[in-house]
mmCIF file of N, CA and C in Angstrom:
data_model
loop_
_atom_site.group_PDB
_atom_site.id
_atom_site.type_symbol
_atom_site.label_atom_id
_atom_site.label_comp_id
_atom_site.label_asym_id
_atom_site.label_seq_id
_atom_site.Cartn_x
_atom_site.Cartn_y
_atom_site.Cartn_z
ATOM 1 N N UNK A 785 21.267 -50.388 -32.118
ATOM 2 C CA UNK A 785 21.297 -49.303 -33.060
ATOM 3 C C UNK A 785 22.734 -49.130 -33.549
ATOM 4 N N UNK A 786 22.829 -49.005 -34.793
ATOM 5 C CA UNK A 786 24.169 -48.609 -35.298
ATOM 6 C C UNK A 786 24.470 -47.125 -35.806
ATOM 7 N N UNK A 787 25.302 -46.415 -35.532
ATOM 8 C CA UNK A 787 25.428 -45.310 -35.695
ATOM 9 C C UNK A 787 27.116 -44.846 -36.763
ATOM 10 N N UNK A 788 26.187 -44.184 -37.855
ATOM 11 C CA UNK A 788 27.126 -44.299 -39.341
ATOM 12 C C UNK A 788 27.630 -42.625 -39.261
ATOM 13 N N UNK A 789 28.620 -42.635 -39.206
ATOM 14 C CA UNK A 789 29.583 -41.090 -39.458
ATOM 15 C C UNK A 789 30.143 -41.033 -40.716
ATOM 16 N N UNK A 790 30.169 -39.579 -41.362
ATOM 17 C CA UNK A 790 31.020 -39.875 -42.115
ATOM 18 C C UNK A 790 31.795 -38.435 -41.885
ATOM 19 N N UNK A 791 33.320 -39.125 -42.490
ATOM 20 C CA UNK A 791 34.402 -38.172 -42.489
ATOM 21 C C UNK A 791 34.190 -36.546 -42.985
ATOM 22 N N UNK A 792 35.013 -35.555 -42.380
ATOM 23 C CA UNK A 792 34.595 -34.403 -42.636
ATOM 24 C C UNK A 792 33.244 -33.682 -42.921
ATOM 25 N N UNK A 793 32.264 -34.308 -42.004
ATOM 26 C CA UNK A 793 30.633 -33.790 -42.037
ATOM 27 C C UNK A 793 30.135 -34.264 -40.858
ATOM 28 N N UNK A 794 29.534 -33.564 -40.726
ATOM 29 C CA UNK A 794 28.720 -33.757 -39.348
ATOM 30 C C UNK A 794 27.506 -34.553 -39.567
ATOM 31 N N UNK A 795 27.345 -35.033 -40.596
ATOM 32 C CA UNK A 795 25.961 -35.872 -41.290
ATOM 33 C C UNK A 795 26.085 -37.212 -40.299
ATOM 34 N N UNK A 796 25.222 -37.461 -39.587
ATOM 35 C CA UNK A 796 25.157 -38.923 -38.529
ATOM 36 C C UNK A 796 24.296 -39.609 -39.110
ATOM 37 N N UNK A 797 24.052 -40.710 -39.591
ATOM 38 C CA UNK A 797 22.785 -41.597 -39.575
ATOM 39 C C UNK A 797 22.434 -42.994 -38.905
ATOM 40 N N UNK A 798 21.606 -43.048 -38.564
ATOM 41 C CA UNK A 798 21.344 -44.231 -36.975
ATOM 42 C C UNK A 798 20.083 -44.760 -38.171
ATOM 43 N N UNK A 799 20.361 -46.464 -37.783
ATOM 44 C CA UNK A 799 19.855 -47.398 -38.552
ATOM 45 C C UNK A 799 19.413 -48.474 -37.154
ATOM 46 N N UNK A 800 18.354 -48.313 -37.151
ATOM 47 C CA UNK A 800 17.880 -49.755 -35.959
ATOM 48 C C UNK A 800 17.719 -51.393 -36.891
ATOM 49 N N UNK A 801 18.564 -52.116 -36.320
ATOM 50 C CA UNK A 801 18.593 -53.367 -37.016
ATOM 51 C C UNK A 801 18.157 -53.806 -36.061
ATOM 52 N N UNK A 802 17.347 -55.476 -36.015
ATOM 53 C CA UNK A 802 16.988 -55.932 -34.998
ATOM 54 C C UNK A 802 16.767 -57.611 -35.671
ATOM 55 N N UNK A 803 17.548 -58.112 -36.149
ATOM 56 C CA UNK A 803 17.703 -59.392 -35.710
ATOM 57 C C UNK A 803 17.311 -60.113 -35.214
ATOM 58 N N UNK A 804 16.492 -61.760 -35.653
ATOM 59 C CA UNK A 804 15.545 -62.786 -34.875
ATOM 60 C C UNK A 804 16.247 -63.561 -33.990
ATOM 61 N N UNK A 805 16.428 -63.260 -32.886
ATOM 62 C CA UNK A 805 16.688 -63.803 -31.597
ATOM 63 C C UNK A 805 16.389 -65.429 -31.712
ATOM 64 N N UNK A 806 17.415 -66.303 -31.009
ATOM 65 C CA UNK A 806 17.660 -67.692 -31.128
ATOM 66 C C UNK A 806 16.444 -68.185 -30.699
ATOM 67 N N UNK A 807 15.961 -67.832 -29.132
ATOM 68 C CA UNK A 807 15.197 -68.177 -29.003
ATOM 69 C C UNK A 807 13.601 -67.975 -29.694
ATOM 70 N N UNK A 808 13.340 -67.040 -30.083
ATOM 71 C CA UNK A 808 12.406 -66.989 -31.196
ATOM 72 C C UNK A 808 11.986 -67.934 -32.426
ATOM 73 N N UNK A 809 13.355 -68.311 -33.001
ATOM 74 C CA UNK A 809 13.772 -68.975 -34.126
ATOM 75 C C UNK A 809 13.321 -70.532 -33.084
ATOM 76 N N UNK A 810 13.521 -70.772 -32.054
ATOM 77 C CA UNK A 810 13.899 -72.158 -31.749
ATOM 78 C C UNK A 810 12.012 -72.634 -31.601
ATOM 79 N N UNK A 811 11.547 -71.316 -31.121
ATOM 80 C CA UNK A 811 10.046 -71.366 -30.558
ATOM 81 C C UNK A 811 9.295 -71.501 -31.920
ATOM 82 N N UNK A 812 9.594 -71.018 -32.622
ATOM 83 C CA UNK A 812 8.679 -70.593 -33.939
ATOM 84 C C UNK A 812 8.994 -72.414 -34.605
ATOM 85 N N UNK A 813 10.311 -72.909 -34.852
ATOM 86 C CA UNK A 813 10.670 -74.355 -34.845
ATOM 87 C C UNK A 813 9.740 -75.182 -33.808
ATOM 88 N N UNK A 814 9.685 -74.881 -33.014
ATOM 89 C CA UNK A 814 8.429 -75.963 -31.962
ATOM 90 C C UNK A 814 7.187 -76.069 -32.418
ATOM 91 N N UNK A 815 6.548 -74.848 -32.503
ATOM 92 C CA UNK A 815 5.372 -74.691 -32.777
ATOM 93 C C UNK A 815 5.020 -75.626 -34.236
ATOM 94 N N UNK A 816 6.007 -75.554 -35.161
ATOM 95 C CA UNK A 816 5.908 -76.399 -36.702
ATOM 96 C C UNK A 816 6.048 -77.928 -36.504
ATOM 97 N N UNK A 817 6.241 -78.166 -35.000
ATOM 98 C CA UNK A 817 7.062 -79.801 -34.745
ATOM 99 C C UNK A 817 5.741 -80.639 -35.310
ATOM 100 N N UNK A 818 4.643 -80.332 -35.881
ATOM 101 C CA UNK A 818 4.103 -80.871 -36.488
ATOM 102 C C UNK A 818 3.853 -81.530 -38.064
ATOM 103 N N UNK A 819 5.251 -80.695 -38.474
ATOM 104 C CA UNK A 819 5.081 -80.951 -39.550
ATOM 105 C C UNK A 819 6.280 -81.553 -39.553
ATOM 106 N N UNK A 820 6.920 -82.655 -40.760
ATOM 107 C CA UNK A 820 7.851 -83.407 -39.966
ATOM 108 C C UNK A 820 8.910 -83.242 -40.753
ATOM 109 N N UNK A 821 8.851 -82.174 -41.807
ATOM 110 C CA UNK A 821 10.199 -82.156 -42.834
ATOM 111 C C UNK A 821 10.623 -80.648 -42.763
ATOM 112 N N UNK A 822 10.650 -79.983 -41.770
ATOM 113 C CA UNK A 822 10.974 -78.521 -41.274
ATOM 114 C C UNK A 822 12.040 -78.151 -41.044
ATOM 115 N N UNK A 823 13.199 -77.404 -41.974
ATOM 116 C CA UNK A 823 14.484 -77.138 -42.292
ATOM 117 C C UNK A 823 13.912 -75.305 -42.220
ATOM 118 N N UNK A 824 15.459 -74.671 -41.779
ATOM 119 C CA UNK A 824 15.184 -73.431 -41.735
ATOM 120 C C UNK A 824 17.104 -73.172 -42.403
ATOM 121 N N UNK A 825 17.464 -72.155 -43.268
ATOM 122 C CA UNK A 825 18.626 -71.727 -43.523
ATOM 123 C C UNK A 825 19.167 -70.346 -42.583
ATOM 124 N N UNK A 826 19.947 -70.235 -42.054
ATOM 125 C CA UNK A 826 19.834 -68.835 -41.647
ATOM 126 C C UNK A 826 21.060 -67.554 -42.782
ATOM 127 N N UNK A 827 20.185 -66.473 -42.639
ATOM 128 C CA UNK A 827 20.345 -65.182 -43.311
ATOM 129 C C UNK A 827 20.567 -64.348 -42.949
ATOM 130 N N UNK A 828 21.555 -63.485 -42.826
ATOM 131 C CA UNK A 828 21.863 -62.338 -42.175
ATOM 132 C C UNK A 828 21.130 -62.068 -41.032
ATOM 133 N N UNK A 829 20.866 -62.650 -39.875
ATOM 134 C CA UNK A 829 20.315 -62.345 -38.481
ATOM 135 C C UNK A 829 19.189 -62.911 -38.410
ATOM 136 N N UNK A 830 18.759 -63.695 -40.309
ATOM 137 C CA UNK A 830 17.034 -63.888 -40.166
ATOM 138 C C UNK A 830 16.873 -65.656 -40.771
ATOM 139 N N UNK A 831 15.872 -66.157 -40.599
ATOM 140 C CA UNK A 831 15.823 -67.321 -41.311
ATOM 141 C C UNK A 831 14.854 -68.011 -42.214
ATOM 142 N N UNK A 832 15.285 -68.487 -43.158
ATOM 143 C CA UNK A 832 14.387 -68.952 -43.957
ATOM 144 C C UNK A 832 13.523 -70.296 -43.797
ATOM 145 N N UNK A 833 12.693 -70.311 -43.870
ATOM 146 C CA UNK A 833 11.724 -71.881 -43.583
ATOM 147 C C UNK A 833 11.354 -72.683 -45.084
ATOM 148 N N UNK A 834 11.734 -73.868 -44.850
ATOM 149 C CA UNK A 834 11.329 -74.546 -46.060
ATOM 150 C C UNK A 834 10.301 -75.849 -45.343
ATOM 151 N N UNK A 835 9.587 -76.151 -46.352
ATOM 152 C CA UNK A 835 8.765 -77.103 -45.634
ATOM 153 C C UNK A 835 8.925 -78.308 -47.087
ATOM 154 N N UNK A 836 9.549 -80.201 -46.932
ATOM 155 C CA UNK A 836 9.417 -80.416 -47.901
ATOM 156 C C UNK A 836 10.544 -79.945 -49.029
ATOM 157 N N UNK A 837 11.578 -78.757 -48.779
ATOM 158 C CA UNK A 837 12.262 -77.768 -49.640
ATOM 159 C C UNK A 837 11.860 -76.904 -50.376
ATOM 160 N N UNK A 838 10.539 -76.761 -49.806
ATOM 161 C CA UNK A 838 9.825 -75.455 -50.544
ATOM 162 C C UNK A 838 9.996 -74.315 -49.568
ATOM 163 N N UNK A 839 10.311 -73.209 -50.121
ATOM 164 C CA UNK A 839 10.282 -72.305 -49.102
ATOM 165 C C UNK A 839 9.301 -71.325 -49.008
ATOM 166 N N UNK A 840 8.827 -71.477 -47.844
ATOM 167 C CA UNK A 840 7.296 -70.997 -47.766
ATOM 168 C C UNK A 840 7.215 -69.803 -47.129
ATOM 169 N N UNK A 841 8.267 -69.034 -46.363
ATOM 170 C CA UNK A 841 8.573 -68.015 -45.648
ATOM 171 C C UNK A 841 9.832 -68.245 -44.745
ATOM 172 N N UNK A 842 9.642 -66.893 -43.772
ATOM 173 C CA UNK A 842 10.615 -67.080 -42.714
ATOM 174 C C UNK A 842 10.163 -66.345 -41.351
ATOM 175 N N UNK A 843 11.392 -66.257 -40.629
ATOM 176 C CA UNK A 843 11.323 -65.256 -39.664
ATOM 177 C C UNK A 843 12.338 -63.738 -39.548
ATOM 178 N N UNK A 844 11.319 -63.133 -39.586
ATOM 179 C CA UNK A 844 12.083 -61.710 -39.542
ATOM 180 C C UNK A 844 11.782 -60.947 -38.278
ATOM 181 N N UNK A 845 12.787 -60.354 -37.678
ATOM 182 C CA UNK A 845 12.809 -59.612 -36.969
ATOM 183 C C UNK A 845 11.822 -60.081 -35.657
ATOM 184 N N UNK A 846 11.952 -61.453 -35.903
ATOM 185 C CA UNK A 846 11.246 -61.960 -34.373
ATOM 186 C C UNK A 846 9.430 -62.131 -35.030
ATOM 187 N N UNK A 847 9.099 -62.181 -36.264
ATOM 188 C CA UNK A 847 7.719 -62.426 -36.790
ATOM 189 C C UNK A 847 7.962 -63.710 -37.924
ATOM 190 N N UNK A 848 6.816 -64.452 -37.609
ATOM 191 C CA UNK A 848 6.681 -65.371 -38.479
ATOM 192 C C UNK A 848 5.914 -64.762 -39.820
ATOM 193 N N UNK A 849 6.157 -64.861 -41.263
ATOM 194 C CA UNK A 849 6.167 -64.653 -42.222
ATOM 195 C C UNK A 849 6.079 -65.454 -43.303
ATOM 196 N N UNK A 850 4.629 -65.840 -43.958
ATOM 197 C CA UNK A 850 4.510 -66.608 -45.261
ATOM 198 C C UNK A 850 4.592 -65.882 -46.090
ATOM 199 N N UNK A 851 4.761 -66.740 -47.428
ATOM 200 C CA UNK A 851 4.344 -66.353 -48.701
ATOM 201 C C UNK A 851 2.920 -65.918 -48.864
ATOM 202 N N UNK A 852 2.936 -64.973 -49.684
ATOM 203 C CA UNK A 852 1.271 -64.661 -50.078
ATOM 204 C C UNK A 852 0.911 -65.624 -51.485
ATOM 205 N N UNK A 853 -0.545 -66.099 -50.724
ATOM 206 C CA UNK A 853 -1.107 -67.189 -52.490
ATOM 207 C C UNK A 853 -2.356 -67.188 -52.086
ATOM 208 N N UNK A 854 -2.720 -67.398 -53.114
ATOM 209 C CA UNK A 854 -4.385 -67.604 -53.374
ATOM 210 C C UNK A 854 -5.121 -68.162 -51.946
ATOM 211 N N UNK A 855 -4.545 -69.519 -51.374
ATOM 212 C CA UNK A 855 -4.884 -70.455 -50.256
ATOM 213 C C UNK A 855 -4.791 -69.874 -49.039
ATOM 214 N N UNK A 856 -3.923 -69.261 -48.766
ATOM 215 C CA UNK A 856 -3.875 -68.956 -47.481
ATOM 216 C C UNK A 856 -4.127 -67.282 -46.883
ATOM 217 N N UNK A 857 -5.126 -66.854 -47.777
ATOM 218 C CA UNK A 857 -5.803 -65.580 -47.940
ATOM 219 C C UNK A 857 -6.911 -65.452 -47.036
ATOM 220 N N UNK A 858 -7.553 -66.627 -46.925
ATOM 221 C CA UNK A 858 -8.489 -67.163 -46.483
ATOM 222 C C UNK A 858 -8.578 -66.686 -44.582
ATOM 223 N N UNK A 859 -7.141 -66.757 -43.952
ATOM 224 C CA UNK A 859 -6.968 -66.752 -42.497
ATOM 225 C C UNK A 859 -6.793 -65.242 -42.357
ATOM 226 N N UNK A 860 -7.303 -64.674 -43.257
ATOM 227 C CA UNK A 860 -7.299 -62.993 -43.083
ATOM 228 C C UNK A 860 -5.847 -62.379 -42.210
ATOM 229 N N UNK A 861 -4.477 -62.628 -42.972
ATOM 230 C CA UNK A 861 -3.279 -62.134 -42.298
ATOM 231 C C UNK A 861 -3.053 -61.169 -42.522
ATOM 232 N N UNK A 862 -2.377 -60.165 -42.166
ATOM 233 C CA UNK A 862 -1.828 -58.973 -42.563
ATOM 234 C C UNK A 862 -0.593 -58.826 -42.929
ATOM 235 N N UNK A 863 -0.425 -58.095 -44.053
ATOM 236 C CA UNK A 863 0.715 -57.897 -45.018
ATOM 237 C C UNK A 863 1.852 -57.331 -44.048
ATOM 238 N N UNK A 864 3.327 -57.540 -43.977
ATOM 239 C CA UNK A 864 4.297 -57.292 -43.862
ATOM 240 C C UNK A 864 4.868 -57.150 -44.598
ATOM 241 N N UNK A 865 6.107 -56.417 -44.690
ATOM 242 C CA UNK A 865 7.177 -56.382 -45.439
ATOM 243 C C UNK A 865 8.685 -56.919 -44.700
ATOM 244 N N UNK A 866 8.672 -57.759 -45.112
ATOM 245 C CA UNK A 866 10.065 -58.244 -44.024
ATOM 246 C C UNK A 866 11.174 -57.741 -43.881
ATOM 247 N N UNK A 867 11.805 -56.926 -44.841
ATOM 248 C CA UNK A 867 13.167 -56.208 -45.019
ATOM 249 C C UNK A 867 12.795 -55.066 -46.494
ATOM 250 N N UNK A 868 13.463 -54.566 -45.879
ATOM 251 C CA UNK A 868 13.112 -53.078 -47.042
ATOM 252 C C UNK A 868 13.540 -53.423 -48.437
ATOM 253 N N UNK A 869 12.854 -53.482 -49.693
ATOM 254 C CA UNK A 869 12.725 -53.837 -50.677
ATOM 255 C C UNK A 869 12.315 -55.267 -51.123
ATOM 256 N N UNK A 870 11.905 -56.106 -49.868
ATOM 257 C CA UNK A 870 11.004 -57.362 -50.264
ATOM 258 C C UNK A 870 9.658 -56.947 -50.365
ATOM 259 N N UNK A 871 9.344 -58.154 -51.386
ATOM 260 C CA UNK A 871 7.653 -58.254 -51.349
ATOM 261 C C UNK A 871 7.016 -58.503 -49.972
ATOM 262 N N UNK A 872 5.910 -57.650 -50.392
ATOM 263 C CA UNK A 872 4.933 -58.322 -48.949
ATOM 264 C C UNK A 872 4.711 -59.715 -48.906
ATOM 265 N N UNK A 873 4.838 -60.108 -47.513
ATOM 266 C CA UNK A 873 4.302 -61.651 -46.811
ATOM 267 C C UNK A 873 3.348 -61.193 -45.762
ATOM 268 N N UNK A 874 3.042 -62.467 -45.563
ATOM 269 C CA UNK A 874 1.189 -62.461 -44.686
ATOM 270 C C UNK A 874 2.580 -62.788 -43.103
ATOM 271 N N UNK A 875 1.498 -61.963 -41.915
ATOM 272 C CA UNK A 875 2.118 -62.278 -40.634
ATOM 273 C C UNK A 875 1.510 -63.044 -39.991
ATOM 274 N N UNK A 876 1.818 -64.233 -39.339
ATOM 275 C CA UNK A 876 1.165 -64.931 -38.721
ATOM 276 C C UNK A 876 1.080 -64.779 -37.092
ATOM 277 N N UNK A 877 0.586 -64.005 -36.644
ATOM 278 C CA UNK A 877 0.509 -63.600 -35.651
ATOM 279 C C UNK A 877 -0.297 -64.425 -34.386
ATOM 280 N N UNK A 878 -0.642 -65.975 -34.681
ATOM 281 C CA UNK A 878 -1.554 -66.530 -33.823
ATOM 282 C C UNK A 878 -0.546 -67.690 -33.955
ATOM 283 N N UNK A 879 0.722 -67.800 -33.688
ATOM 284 C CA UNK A 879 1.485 -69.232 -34.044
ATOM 285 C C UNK A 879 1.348 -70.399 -32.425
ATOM 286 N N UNK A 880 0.620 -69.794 -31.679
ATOM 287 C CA UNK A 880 0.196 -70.853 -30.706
ATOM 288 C C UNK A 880 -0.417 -71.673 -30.958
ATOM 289 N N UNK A 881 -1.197 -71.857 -32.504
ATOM 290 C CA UNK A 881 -2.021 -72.729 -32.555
ATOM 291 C C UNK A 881 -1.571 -73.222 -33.675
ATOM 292 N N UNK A 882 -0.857 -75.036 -33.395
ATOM 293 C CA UNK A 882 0.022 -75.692 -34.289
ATOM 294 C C UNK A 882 -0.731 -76.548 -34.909
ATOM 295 N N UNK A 883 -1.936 -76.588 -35.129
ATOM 296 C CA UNK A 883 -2.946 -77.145 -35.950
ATOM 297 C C UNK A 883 -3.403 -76.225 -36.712
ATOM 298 N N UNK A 884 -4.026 -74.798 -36.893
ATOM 299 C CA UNK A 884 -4.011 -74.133 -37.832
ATOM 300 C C UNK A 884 -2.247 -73.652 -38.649
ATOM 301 N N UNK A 885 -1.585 -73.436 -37.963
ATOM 302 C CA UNK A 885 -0.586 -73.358 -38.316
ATOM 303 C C UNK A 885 0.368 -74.513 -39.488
ATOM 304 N N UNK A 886 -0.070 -75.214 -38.679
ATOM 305 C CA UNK A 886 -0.053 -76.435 -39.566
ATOM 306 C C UNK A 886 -0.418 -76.318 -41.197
ATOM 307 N N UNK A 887 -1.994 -75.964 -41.240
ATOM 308 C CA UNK A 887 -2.946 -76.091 -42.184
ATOM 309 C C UNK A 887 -1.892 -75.030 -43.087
ATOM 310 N N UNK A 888 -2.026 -73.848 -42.502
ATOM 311 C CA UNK A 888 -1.437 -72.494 -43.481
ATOM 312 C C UNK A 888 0.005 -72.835 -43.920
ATOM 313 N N UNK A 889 1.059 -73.556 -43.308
ATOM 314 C CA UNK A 889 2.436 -73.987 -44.465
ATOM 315 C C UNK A 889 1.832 -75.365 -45.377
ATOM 316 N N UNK A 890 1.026 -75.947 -45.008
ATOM 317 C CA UNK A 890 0.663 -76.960 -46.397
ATOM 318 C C UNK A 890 0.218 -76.526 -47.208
ATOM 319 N N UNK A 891 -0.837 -75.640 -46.920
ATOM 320 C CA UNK A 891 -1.569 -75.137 -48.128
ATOM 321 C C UNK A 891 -0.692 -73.947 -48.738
ATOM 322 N N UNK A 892 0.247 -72.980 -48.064
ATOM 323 C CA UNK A 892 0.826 -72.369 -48.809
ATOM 324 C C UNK A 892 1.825 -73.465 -49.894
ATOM 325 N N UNK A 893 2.531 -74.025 -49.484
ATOM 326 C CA UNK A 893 3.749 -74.758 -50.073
ATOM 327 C C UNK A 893 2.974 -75.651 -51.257
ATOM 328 N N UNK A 894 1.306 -76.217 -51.446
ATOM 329 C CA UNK A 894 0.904 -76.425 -52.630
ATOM 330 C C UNK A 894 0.672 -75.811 -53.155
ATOM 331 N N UNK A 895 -0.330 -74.725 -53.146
ATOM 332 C CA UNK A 895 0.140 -73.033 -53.713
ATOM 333 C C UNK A 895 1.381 -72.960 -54.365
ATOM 334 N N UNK A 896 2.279 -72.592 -53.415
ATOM 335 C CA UNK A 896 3.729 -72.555 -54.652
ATOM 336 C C UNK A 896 4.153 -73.747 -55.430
ATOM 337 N N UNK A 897 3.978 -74.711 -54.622
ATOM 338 C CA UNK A 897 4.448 -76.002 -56.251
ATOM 339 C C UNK A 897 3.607 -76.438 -57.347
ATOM 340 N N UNK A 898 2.476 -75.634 -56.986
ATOM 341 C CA UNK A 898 1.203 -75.550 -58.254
ATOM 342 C C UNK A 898 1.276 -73.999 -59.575
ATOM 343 N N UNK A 899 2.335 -73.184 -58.688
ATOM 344 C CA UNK A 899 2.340 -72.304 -59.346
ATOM 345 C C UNK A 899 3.277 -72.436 -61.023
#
């Protein structure tokens, strides 16, 4: 938690940041070892996933996070918002399974290069 003062006021404001932990990032990288062109950039505490150089989502705050498209609507995900003022992304909340997982960054990433 970070805690913001400002001069001559008693006004405090506390901001919880929470940052995707290495190991998270390294696990969420395993689970994709199926796919074989899997680059991630990192972003202020968070990282971006490209599959191919498409970027199909990331990880925020310790959650895996696609793009929303037509294709991958289908695995019934639930909307996130990854950082305050992004668009919603779908959460992938079942990433133990690196064969569906699989399926949902291909089909998102033709989705976006069809768009």
């Amino acid at each position: 938690m970070i805690l913001f003062c400002c001069a001559n006021s008693n006004l405090k404001v506390s901001v919880n940041i929470m940052a995707t932990t290495k190991e998270y990032k390294n696990f969420v990288l395993e689970q994709l070892d199926l796919l074989k062109n899997i680059s991630y950039k990192s972003m202020m505490g968070e990282y971006l996933l490209y599959n191919n150089n498409v970027l199909f989502g990331g990880i925020y705050d310790d959650r895996l996070l696609v793009k929303i498209v037509d294709s991958n609507k289908k695995y019934n995900m639930q909307e996130q918002i990854p950082y305050d003022g992004a668009k919603p992304m779908f959460l992938v909340d079942n990433i133990d399974n690196k064969d569906i997982l699989k399926e949902i960054v291909i089909n998102t990433c033709r989705d976006l290069l069809n768009k």
